[in-house]
Coordinates of C-alpha atoms in Angstrom, one line a residue:
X6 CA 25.8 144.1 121.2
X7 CA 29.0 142.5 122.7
X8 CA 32.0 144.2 122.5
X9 CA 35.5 142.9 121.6
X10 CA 37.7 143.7 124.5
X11 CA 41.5 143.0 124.0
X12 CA 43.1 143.3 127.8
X13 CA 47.3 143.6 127.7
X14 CA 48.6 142.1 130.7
X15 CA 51.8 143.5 130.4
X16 CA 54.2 142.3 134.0
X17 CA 57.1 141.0 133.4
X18 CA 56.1 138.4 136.4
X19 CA 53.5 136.2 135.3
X20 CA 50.6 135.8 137.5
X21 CA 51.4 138.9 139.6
X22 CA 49.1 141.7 141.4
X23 CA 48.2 143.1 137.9
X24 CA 47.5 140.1 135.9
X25 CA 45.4 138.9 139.4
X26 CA 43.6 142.8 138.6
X27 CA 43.5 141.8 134.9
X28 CA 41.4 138.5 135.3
X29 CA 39.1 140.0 137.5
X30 CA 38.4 143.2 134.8
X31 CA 38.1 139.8 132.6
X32 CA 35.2 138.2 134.6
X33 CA 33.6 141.0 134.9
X34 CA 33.4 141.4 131.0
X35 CA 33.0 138.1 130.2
X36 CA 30.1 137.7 131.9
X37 CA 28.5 140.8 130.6
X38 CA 28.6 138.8 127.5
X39 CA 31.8 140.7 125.7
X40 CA 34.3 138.8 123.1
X41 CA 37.1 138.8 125.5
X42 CA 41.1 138.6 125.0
X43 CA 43.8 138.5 127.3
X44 CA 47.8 139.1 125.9
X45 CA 50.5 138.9 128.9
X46 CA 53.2 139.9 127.6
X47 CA 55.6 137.6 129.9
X48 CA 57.5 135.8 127.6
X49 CA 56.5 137.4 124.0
X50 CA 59.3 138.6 122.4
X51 CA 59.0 142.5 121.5
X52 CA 62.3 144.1 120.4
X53 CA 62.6 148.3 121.3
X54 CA 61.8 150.6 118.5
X55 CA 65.0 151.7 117.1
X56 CA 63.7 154.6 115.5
X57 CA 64.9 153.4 111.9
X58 CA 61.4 153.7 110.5
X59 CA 61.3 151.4 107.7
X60 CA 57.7 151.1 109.1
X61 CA 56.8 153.5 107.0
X62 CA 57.4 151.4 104.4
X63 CA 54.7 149.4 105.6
X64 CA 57.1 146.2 107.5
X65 CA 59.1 146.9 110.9
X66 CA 62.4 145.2 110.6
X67 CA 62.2 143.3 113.8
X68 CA 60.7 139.5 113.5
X69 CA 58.7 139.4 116.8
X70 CA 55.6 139.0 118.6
X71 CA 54.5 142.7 118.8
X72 CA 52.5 143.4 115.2
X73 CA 50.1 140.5 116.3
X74 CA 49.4 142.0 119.8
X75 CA 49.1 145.4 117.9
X76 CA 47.0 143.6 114.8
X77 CA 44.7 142.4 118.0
X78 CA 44.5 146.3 119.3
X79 CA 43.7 147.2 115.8
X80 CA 41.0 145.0 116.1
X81 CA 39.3 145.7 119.3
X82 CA 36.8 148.1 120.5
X83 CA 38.1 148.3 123.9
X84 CA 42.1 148.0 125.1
X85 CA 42.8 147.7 128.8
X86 CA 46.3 148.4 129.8
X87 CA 47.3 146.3 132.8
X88 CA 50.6 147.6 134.2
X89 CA 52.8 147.1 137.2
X90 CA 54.3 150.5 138.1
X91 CA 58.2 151.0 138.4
X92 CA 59.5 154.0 139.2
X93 CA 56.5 155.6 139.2
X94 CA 55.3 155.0 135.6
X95 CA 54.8 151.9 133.7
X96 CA 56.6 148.7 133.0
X97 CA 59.5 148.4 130.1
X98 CA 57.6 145.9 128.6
X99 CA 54.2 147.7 127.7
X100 CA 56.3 151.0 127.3
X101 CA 57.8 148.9 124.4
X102 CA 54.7 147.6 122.9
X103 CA 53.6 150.8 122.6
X104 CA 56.5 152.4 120.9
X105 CA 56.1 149.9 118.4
X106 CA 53.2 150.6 117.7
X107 CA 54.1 153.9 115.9
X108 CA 53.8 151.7 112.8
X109 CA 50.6 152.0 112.9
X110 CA 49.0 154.6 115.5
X111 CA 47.0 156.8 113.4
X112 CA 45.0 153.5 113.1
X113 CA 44.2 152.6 116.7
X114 CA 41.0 154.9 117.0
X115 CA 37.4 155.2 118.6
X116 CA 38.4 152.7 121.0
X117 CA 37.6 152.5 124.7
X118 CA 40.1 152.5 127.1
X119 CA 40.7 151.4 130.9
X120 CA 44.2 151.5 132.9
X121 CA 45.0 148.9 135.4
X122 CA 47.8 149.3 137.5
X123 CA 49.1 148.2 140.9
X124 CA 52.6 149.2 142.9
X125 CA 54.3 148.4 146.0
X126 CA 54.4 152.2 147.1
X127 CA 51.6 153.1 149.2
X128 CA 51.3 156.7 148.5
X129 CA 48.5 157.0 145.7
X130 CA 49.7 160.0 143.9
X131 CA 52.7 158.1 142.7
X132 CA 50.5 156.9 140.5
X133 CA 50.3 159.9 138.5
X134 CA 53.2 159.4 135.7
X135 CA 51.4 155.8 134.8
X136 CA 48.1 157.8 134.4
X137 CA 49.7 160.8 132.9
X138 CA 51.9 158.2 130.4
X139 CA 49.0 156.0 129.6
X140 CA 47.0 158.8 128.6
X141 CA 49.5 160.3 126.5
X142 CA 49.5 157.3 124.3
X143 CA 45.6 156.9 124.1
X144 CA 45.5 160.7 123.1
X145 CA 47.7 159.6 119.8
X146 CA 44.6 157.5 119.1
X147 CA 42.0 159.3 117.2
X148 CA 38.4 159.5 118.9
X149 CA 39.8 157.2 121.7
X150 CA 38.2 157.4 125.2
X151 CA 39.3 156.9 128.6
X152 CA 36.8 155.5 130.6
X153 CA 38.2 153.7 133.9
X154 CA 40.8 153.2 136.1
X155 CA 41.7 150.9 138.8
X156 CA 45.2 151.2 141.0
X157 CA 46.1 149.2 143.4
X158 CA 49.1 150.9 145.7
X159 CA 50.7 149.1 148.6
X160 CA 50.8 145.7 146.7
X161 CA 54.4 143.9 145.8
X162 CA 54.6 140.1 146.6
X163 CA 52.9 137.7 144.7
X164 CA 49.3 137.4 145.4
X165 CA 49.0 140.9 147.9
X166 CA 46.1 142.1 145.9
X167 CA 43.8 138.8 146.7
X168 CA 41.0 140.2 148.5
X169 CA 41.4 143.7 147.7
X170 CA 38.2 145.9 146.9
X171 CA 39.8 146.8 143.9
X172 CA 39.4 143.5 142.6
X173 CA 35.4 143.9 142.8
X174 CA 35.8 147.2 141.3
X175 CA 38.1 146.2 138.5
X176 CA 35.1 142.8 137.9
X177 CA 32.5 145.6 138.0
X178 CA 34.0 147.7 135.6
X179 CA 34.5 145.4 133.5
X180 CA 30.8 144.2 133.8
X181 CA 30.1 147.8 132.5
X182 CA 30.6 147.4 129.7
X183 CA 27.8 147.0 126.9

């Protein structure tokens, strides 16, 4: 049975290192013969939370893009979370999705998830507050799993990551799943 994989592609730069990581992860799937969706959020509008929670009330008061990307989380089995790293954790612009989300949180359970992530620093343990943050939002999500990771370090311009290993490993991971 195919699952329905929902892939958040969230750079600020279109067609960057971790959208480049994204589409391979996307292949990979795809051709495993999963129901496959890819959101960059480049361009989307998503205000910040501002805390007011008149979600609870069931509506957020901002008139954006963000409850149909988090509608399209709702509905997946699988969410991959496709970041560039700044400052050692991830981009504004996922960090926002996610915040918004607290409408609705409780609801985003027994899903699968995998981390993408690339950075221009080449030390690999700077990748620990992405991992560390990531996971603290997929531990919000009832019966949610982690089940992959791909970073990249020592990528920056456009295009750095083409012919990368990663980008097998990212197409074979995403092949994995059933």
């Amino acid at each position: 049975m195919s699952k329905k994989i929902l892939v958040i592609a969230s750079s600020p730069r279109r067609n960057g290192n971790s959208e480049i990581l994204c589409d391979a992860f996307i292949a990979g799937a795809a051709a495993a013969g999963n129901q496959v969706e890819k959101v960059t959020l480049a361009g989307k509008k998503i205000n910040f939370c501002s805390a007011c929670y008149a979600c609870h009330t069931g509506t957020c008061v901002f008139q954006d893009d963000a409850p149909a990307v988090i509608q399209k989380m709702l509905e997946a089995d699988v969410i991959v979370l496709a970041t560039p790293v700044y400052f050692y954790t991830m981009c504004a612009q996922l960090k926002a999705l996610i915040d918004r989300s607290v409408m609705v949180y409780p609801q985003i359970k027994n899903k699968d998830f995998y981390y993408l992530m690339t950075m221009a620093e080449t030390d690999e343990s700077m990748f620990k507050g992405t991992i560390e943050a990531l996971r603290g939002f997929a531990a919000c999500c009832e019966n949610s799993r982690e089940c992959g990771i791909v970073a990249v370090p020592g990528v920056y311009e456009v295009g750095a990551i083409n012919g990368n290993p990663a980008l097998e490993k990212a197409r074979q991971m995403g092949a994995s799943i059933k």
